[in-house]
């Protein structure tokens, strides 16, 4: 695994993988290692927060371990489970041989299934740990995270305290569906991630789809930025931009006309109401 490079080199490494990182974001990612602190990425859905973690793992040549947060997520679900089916087979095998059942053996690492957080602190070299959409988890889980991020150790009652073998590079993402605690924010570096500028998004499309015509890439990018100016319920993210552009390439389109617009708009808008609002606007734009 490599060390995180300096910000400018990191920005270039991201670009080589089709991710246009701002100087502020690449600097924040660089500081994750330099300061040994988690980085909290906030911003609208679809701006590339999760992709930043994936790209960082690719740049470093280290595993990405992802914990997807949801309402009701508890600490144990994020840490470990016991393999009850395998334990049961072990018990039946012991009974068949008239052997005593050893509880210590039954709750040993042999039957432990490591979930993302325990996986992350068990790696011999630091992985990238993505705690995705932490705002979806409740306050109790957030409080547990505070302890983990401070101590880098967890307790499994049957095994005792397990200390991190290596400290992962931690990125947390939030879409601000609820406000996070001040305590969590204090423990993290922070970066707001906005939709890319028109020029940056054009660069992303061309980097990810090198065979796309320049005209089509520009038309798709312009159309997406027009959509984001409308009062849509689900504004398109960068992933939808790429889906739309790729769909048009697959359909052998080299420009966006009315027919292409009407037949592929579903790749970028996912609600009927948004479609009804946006289609007349885009048709006017494409017809100019």
Tab-separated table of N, CA and C in Angstrom, residues 166-280:
chain	number	residue	atom	x	y	z
A	166	UNK	N	-4.016	-1.921	12.443
A	166	UNK	CA	-3.557	-0.687	11.803
A	166	UNK	C	-4.752	0.252	11.751
A	167	UNK	N	-4.498	1.554	11.787
A	167	UNK	CA	-5.598	2.517	11.797
A	167	UNK	C	-6.020	2.820	10.371
A	168	UNK	N	-7.285	2.548	10.055
A	168	UNK	CA	-7.736	2.787	8.682
A	168	UNK	C	-7.827	4.275	8.357
A	169	UNK	N	-7.815	4.584	7.061
A	169	UNK	CA	-8.136	5.928	6.604
A	169	UNK	C	-9.660	6.020	6.546
A	170	UNK	N	-10.243	6.882	7.364
A	170	UNK	CA	-11.698	6.877	7.533
A	170	UNK	C	-12.332	8.074	6.824
A	171	UNK	N	-13.302	7.775	5.973
A	171	UNK	CA	-14.122	8.816	5.348
A	171	UNK	C	-15.572	8.573	5.734
A	172	UNK	N	-16.223	9.605	6.228
A	172	UNK	CA	-17.646	9.537	6.521
A	172	UNK	C	-18.369	10.425	5.520
A	173	UNK	N	-19.544	9.983	5.082
A	173	UNK	CA	-20.328	10.841	4.199
A	173	UNK	C	-21.673	11.133	4.838
A	174	UNK	N	-22.217	12.294	4.489
A	174	UNK	CA	-23.536	12.685	4.997
A	174	UNK	C	-24.238	13.526	3.935
A	175	UNK	N	-25.520	13.222	3.735
A	175	UNK	CA	-26.349	14.036	2.840
A	175	UNK	C	-27.151	15.077	3.619
A	176	UNK	N	-26.872	15.183	4.914
A	176	UNK	CA	-27.538	16.133	5.811
A	176	UNK	C	-29.035	15.861	5.943
A	177	UNK	N	-29.410	14.574	5.958
A	177	UNK	CA	-30.817	14.260	6.222
A	177	UNK	C	-31.147	14.544	7.681
A	178	UNK	N	-30.133	14.548	8.542
A	178	UNK	CA	-30.284	15.056	9.913
A	178	UNK	C	-28.953	15.682	10.304
A	179	UNK	N	-28.995	16.498	11.334
A	179	UNK	CA	-27.784	17.185	11.766
A	179	UNK	C	-26.939	16.242	12.631
A	180	UNK	N	-25.662	16.171	12.349
A	180	UNK	CA	-24.756	15.340	13.144
A	180	UNK	C	-24.348	16.088	14.405
A	181	UNK	N	-23.895	15.338	15.394
A	181	UNK	CA	-23.541	15.970	16.679
A	181	UNK	C	-22.261	16.792	16.538
A	182	UNK	N	-22.153	17.780	17.406
A	182	UNK	CA	-20.928	18.587	17.443
A	182	UNK	C	-19.721	17.724	17.809
A	183	UNK	N	-19.964	16.728	18.680
A	183	UNK	CA	-18.851	15.868	19.117
A	183	UNK	C	-18.247	15.112	17.935
A	184	UNK	N	-19.096	14.601	17.052
A	184	UNK	CA	-18.575	13.882	15.886
A	184	UNK	C	-17.852	14.844	14.949
A	185	UNK	N	-18.435	16.012	14.743
A	185	UNK	CA	-17.790	16.983	13.850
A	185	UNK	C	-16.414	17.394	14.378
A	186	UNK	N	-16.292	17.548	15.690
A	186	UNK	CA	-15.007	17.965	16.257
A	186	UNK	C	-13.925	16.934	16.020
A	187	UNK	N	-14.301	15.678	15.938
A	187	UNK	CA	-13.308	14.618	15.764
A	187	UNK	C	-12.889	14.435	14.310
A	188	UNK	N	-13.566	15.132	13.409
A	188	UNK	CA	-13.317	14.917	11.982
A	188	UNK	C	-12.775	16.175	11.313
A	189	UNK	N	-12.001	15.967	10.255
A	189	UNK	CA	-11.789	17.023	9.283
A	189	UNK	C	-13.083	17.153	8.496
A	190	UNK	N	-13.267	18.277	7.841
A	190	UNK	CA	-14.558	18.499	7.184
A	190	UNK	C	-14.348	19.065	5.781
A	191	UNK	N	-15.152	18.557	4.854
A	191	UNK	CA	-15.130	19.108	3.497
A	191	UNK	C	-16.536	19.069	2.922
A	192	UNK	N	-17.017	20.220	2.470
A	192	UNK	CA	-18.289	20.287	1.762
A	192	UNK	C	-18.022	19.984	0.288
A	193	UNK	N	-18.795	19.067	-0.271
A	193	UNK	CA	-18.619	18.688	-1.674
A	193	UNK	C	-19.848	19.152	-2.445
A	194	UNK	N	-19.623	20.014	-3.396
A	194	UNK	CA	-20.707	20.596	-4.199
A	194	UNK	C	-20.752	19.903	-5.552
A	195	UNK	N	-21.857	20.122	-6.271
A	195	UNK	CA	-21.874	19.647	-7.655
A	195	UNK	C	-20.687	20.254	-8.397
A	196	UNK	N	-20.086	19.502	-9.322
A	196	UNK	CA	-18.957	20.069	-10.066
A	196	UNK	C	-19.405	21.215	-10.961
A	197	UNK	N	-18.488	22.099	-11.244
A	197	UNK	CA	-18.787	23.149	-12.215
A	197	UNK	C	-19.051	22.515	-13.573
A	198	UNK	N	-19.608	23.317	-14.481
A	198	UNK	CA	-19.882	22.805	-15.829
A	198	UNK	C	-18.589	22.284	-16.481
A	199	UNK	N	-17.520	23.048	-16.344
A	199	UNK	CA	-16.243	22.648	-16.963
A	199	UNK	C	-15.707	21.374	-16.325
A	200	UNK	N	-15.820	21.282	-14.994
A	200	UNK	CA	-15.304	20.094	-14.302
A	200	UNK	C	-16.128	18.861	-14.664
A	201	UNK	N	-17.447	19.046	-14.786
A	201	UNK	CA	-18.284	17.884	-15.116
A	201	UNK	C	-18.030	17.421	-16.558
A	202	UNK	N	-17.781	18.387	-17.449
A	202	UNK	CA	-17.415	18.019	-18.820
A	202	UNK	C	-16.116	17.217	-18.813
A	203	UNK	N	-15.198	17.631	-17.966
A	203	UNK	CA	-13.919	16.919	-17.853
A	203	UNK	C	-14.134	15.502	-17.319
A	204	UNK	N	-15.058	15.349	-16.356
A	204	UNK	CA	-15.365	14.026	-15.795
A	204	UNK	C	-15.931	13.115	-16.893
A	205	UNK	N	-16.892	13.648	-17.660
A	205	UNK	CA	-17.515	12.845	-18.724
A	205	UNK	C	-16.461	12.392	-19.735
A	206	UNK	N	-15.609	13.301	-20.130
A	206	UNK	CA	-14.595	12.952	-21.126
A	206	UNK	C	-13.556	11.987	-20.564
A	207	UNK	N	-13.275	12.113	-19.258
A	207	UNK	CA	-12.300	11.201	-18.646
A	207	UNK	C	-12.880	9.797	-18.505
A	208	UNK	N	-14.159	9.705	-18.139
A	208	UNK	CA	-14.779	8.390	-17.938
A	208	UNK	C	-15.182	7.725	-19.253
A	209	UNK	N	-15.512	8.546	-20.246
A	209	UNK	CA	-15.960	8.011	-21.540
A	209	UNK	C	-15.082	8.596	-22.637
A	210	UNK	N	-13.867	8.105	-22.751
A	210	UNK	CA	-12.919	8.715	-23.686
A	210	UNK	C	-13.374	8.673	-25.149
A	211	UNK	N	-14.306	7.772	-25.496
A	211	UNK	CA	-14.744	7.682	-26.881
A	211	UNK	C	-15.891	8.603	-27.232
A	212	UNK	N	-16.412	9.350	-26.275
A	212	UNK	CA	-17.583	10.189	-26.521
A	212	UNK	C	-17.195	11.405	-27.375
A	213	UNK	N	-18.118	11.815	-28.262
A	213	UNK	CA	-17.817	12.999	-29.065
A	213	UNK	C	-17.851	14.238	-28.170
A	214	UNK	N	-17.006	15.194	-28.503
A	214	UNK	CA	-16.928	16.410	-27.691
A	214	UNK	C	-18.267	17.139	-27.664
A	215	UNK	N	-18.946	17.128	-28.818
A	215	UNK	CA	-20.234	17.818	-28.909
A	215	UNK	C	-21.266	17.171	-27.992
A	216	UNK	N	-21.340	15.837	-28.007
A	216	UNK	CA	-22.304	15.138	-27.163
A	216	UNK	C	-21.985	15.342	-25.679
A	217	UNK	N	-20.716	15.247	-25.327
A	217	UNK	CA	-20.329	15.449	-23.925
A	217	UNK	C	-20.745	16.843	-23.454
A	218	UNK	N	-20.535	17.839	-24.316
A	218	UNK	CA	-20.900	19.205	-23.933
A	218	UNK	C	-22.415	19.354	-23.819
A	219	UNK	N	-23.163	18.754	-24.757
A	219	UNK	CA	-24.626	18.867	-24.709
A	219	UNK	C	-25.201	18.207	-23.446
A	220	UNK	N	-24.700	17.020	-23.118
A	220	UNK	CA	-25.193	16.328	-21.923
A	220	UNK	C	-24.876	17.143	-20.673
A	221	UNK	N	-23.658	17.649	-20.602
A	221	UNK	CA	-23.263	18.432	-19.433
A	221	UNK	C	-24.126	19.696	-19.321
A	222	UNK	N	-24.335	20.378	-20.422
A	222	UNK	CA	-25.177	21.580	-20.399
A	222	UNK	C	-26.601	21.238	-19.946
A	223	UNK	N	-27.130	20.126	-20.459
A	223	UNK	CA	-28.503	19.742	-20.110
A	223	UNK	C	-28.626	19.419	-18.622
A	224	UNK	N	-27.631	18.717	-18.078
A	224	UNK	CA	-27.675	18.372	-16.655
A	224	UNK	C	-27.611	19.628	-15.797
A	225	UNK	N	-26.806	20.583	-16.204
A	225	UNK	CA	-26.721	21.816	-15.411
A	225	UNK	C	-28.007	22.624	-15.532
A	226	UNK	N	-28.685	22.541	-16.671
A	226	UNK	CA	-30.004	23.168	-16.780
A	226	UNK	C	-30.980	22.485	-15.823
A	227	UNK	N	-30.927	21.151	-15.764
A	227	UNK	CA	-31.819	20.415	-14.856
A	227	UNK	C	-31.602	20.828	-13.402
A	228	UNK	N	-30.358	21.020	-13.018
A	228	UNK	CA	-30.074	21.345	-11.608
A	228	UNK	C	-30.547	22.744	-11.229
A	229	UNK	N	-30.842	23.555	-12.231
A	229	UNK	CA	-31.378	24.889	-11.935
A	229	UNK	C	-32.896	24.859	-11.770
A	230	UNK	N	-33.522	23.733	-12.104
A	230	UNK	CA	-34.973	23.601	-11.977
A	230	UNK	C	-35.332	23.093	-10.573
A	231	UNK	N	-36.545	23.371	-10.113
A	231	UNK	CA	-36.960	22.893	-8.767
A	231	UNK	C	-37.376	21.423	-8.795
A	232	UNK	N	-36.433	20.552	-9.088
A	232	UNK	CA	-36.728	19.120	-9.180
A	232	UNK	C	-36.721	18.487	-7.795
A	233	UNK	N	-37.489	17.407	-7.653
A	233	UNK	CA	-37.462	16.651	-6.386
A	233	UNK	C	-36.172	15.859	-6.272
A	234	UNK	N	-35.680	15.330	-7.391
A	234	UNK	CA	-34.448	14.538	-7.390
A	234	UNK	C	-33.494	15.072	-8.449
A	235	UNK	N	-32.747	16.115	-8.124
A	235	UNK	CA	-31.779	16.626	-9.114
A	235	UNK	C	-30.756	15.551	-9.466
A	236	UNK	N	-30.320	15.497	-10.698
A	236	UNK	CA	-29.362	14.454	-11.096
A	236	UNK	C	-27.976	14.683	-10.501
A	237	UNK	N	-27.340	13.586	-10.103
A	237	UNK	CA	-25.965	13.649	-9.626
A	237	UNK	C	-25.003	13.353	-10.762
A	238	UNK	N	-23.738	13.283	-10.420
A	238	UNK	CA	-22.717	13.008	-11.435
A	238	UNK	C	-22.909	11.610	-12.023
A	239	UNK	N	-23.333	10.661	-11.185
A	239	UNK	CA	-23.553	9.298	-11.678
A	239	UNK	C	-24.621	9.287	-12.768
A	240	UNK	N	-25.671	10.086	-12.601
A	240	UNK	CA	-26.723	10.144	-13.618
A	240	UNK	C	-26.195	10.800	-14.899
A	241	UNK	N	-25.354	11.802	-14.750
A	241	UNK	CA	-24.738	12.414	-15.933
A	241	UNK	C	-23.983	11.366	-16.745
A	242	UNK	N	-23.190	10.561	-16.020
A	242	UNK	CA	-22.397	9.527	-16.701
A	242	UNK	C	-23.300	8.453	-17.305
A	243	UNK	N	-24.370	8.092	-16.580
A	243	UNK	CA	-25.310	7.098	-17.130
A	243	UNK	C	-25.921	7.605	-18.435
A	244	UNK	N	-26.312	8.871	-18.444
A	244	UNK	CA	-26.959	9.443	-19.621
A	244	UNK	C	-25.980	9.464	-20.810
A	245	UNK	N	-24.778	9.954	-20.521
A	245	UNK	CA	-23.778	10.028	-21.591
A	245	UNK	C	-23.445	8.636	-22.129
A	246	UNK	N	-23.300	7.670	-21.204
A	246	UNK	CA	-22.967	6.319	-21.646
A	246	UNK	C	-24.103	5.703	-22.455
A	247	UNK	N	-25.347	5.965	-22.041
A	247	UNK	CA	-26.499	5.442	-22.783
A	247	UNK	C	-26.504	5.976	-24.215
A	248	UNK	N	-26.209	7.241	-24.368
A	248	UNK	CA	-26.201	7.834	-25.705
A	248	UNK	C	-25.066	7.267	-26.561
A	249	UNK	N	-23.923	7.002	-25.907
A	249	UNK	CA	-22.805	6.385	-26.644
A	249	UNK	C	-23.192	4.980	-27.089
A	250	UNK	N	-23.813	4.222	-26.184
A	250	UNK	CA	-24.236	2.853	-26.525
A	250	UNK	C	-25.222	2.868	-27.696
A	251	UNK	N	-26.056	3.907	-27.754
A	251	UNK	CA	-27.046	4.026	-28.827
A	251	UNK	C	-26.468	4.689	-30.080
A	252	UNK	N	-25.144	4.856	-30.093
A	252	UNK	CA	-24.424	5.393	-31.255
A	252	UNK	C	-24.875	6.813	-31.604
A	253	UNK	N	-25.154	7.593	-30.604
A	253	UNK	CA	-25.505	9.002	-30.815
A	253	UNK	C	-24.243	9.851	-30.700
A	254	UNK	N	-24.112	10.810	-31.587
A	254	UNK	CA	-22.987	11.737	-31.462
A	254	UNK	C	-23.454	13.145	-31.118
A	255	UNK	N	-24.776	13.315	-30.975
A	255	UNK	CA	-25.309	14.584	-30.485
A	255	UNK	C	-26.671	14.329	-29.854
A	256	UNK	N	-27.126	15.285	-29.075
A	256	UNK	CA	-28.396	15.158	-28.364
A	256	UNK	C	-29.474	15.906	-29.140
A	257	UNK	N	-30.365	15.139	-29.788
A	257	UNK	CA	-31.485	15.766	-30.496
A	257	UNK	C	-32.779	15.431	-29.756
A	258	UNK	N	-33.908	15.867	-30.334
A	258	UNK	CA	-35.179	15.672	-29.641
A	258	UNK	C	-35.488	14.193	-29.433
A	259	UNK	N	-35.236	13.389	-30.447
A	259	UNK	CA	-35.523	11.959	-30.321
A	259	UNK	C	-34.653	11.312	-29.240
A	260	UNK	N	-33.370	11.618	-29.257
A	260	UNK	CA	-32.467	11.057	-28.244
A	260	UNK	C	-32.859	11.529	-26.846
A	261	UNK	N	-33.258	12.786	-26.755
A	261	UNK	CA	-33.662	13.324	-25.457
A	261	UNK	C	-34.882	12.578	-24.913
A	262	UNK	N	-35.898	12.427	-25.765
A	262	UNK	CA	-37.155	11.821	-25.303
A	262	UNK	C	-36.994	10.337	-24.964
A	263	UNK	N	-36.090	9.655	-25.623
A	263	UNK	CA	-35.953	8.212	-25.387
A	263	UNK	C	-34.948	7.862	-24.292
A	264	UNK	N	-34.163	8.820	-23.844
A	264	UNK	CA	-33.133	8.490	-22.842
A	264	UNK	C	-33.242	9.330	-21.566
A	265	UNK	N	-34.263	10.163	-21.473
A	265	UNK	CA	-34.357	11.042	-20.309
A	265	UNK	C	-34.492	10.251	-19.000
A	266	UNK	N	-34.992	9.033	-19.103
A	266	UNK	CA	-35.146	8.192	-17.913
A	266	UNK	C	-33.837	7.762	-17.285
A	267	UNK	N	-32.736	7.960	-17.956
A	267	UNK	CA	-31.441	7.631	-17.339
A	267	UNK	C	-31.003	8.705	-16.354
A	268	UNK	N	-31.624	9.878	-16.469
A	268	UNK	CA	-31.154	10.986	-15.627
A	268	UNK	C	-32.245	11.521	-14.696
A	269	UNK	N	-33.518	11.330	-15.051
A	269	UNK	CA	-34.616	11.740	-14.183
A	269	UNK	C	-35.431	10.515	-13.816
A	270	UNK	N	-35.746	10.362	-12.528
A	270	UNK	CA	-36.353	9.125	-12.037
A	270	UNK	C	-37.732	9.338	-11.420
A	271	UNK	N	-38.303	10.539	-11.605
A	271	UNK	CA	-39.655	10.805	-11.114
A	271	UNK	C	-40.497	11.392	-12.248
A	272	UNK	N	-41.746	10.949	-12.352
A	272	UNK	CA	-42.624	11.429	-13.416
A	272	UNK	C	-42.813	12.948	-13.335
A	273	UNK	N	-42.964	13.442	-12.102
A	273	UNK	CA	-43.183	14.882	-11.933
A	273	UNK	C	-41.971	15.686	-12.418
A	274	UNK	N	-40.774	15.183	-12.108
A	274	UNK	CA	-39.558	15.863	-12.570
A	274	UNK	C	-39.475	15.828	-14.090
A	275	UNK	N	-39.849	14.688	-14.658
A	275	UNK	CA	-39.814	14.525	-16.113
A	275	UNK	C	-40.756	15.544	-16.766
A	276	UNK	N	-41.971	15.658	-16.226
A	276	UNK	CA	-42.958	16.590	-16.799
A	276	UNK	C	-42.477	18.035	-16.719
A	277	UNK	N	-41.784	18.351	-15.647
A	277	UNK	CA	-41.278	19.715	-15.491
A	277	UNK	C	-40.099	19.989	-16.420
A	278	UNK	N	-39.226	19.011	-16.556
A	278	UNK	CA	-37.965	19.263	-17.242
A	278	UNK	C	-38.024	19.085	-18.760
A	279	UNK	N	-38.851	18.175	-19.223
A	279	UNK	CA	-38.798	17.846	-20.645
A	279	UNK	C	-39.032	19.058	-21.554
A	280	UNK	N	-40.063	19.889	-21.297
A	280	UNK	CA	-40.245	21.052	-22.183
A	280	UNK	C	-39.041	21.997	-22.185
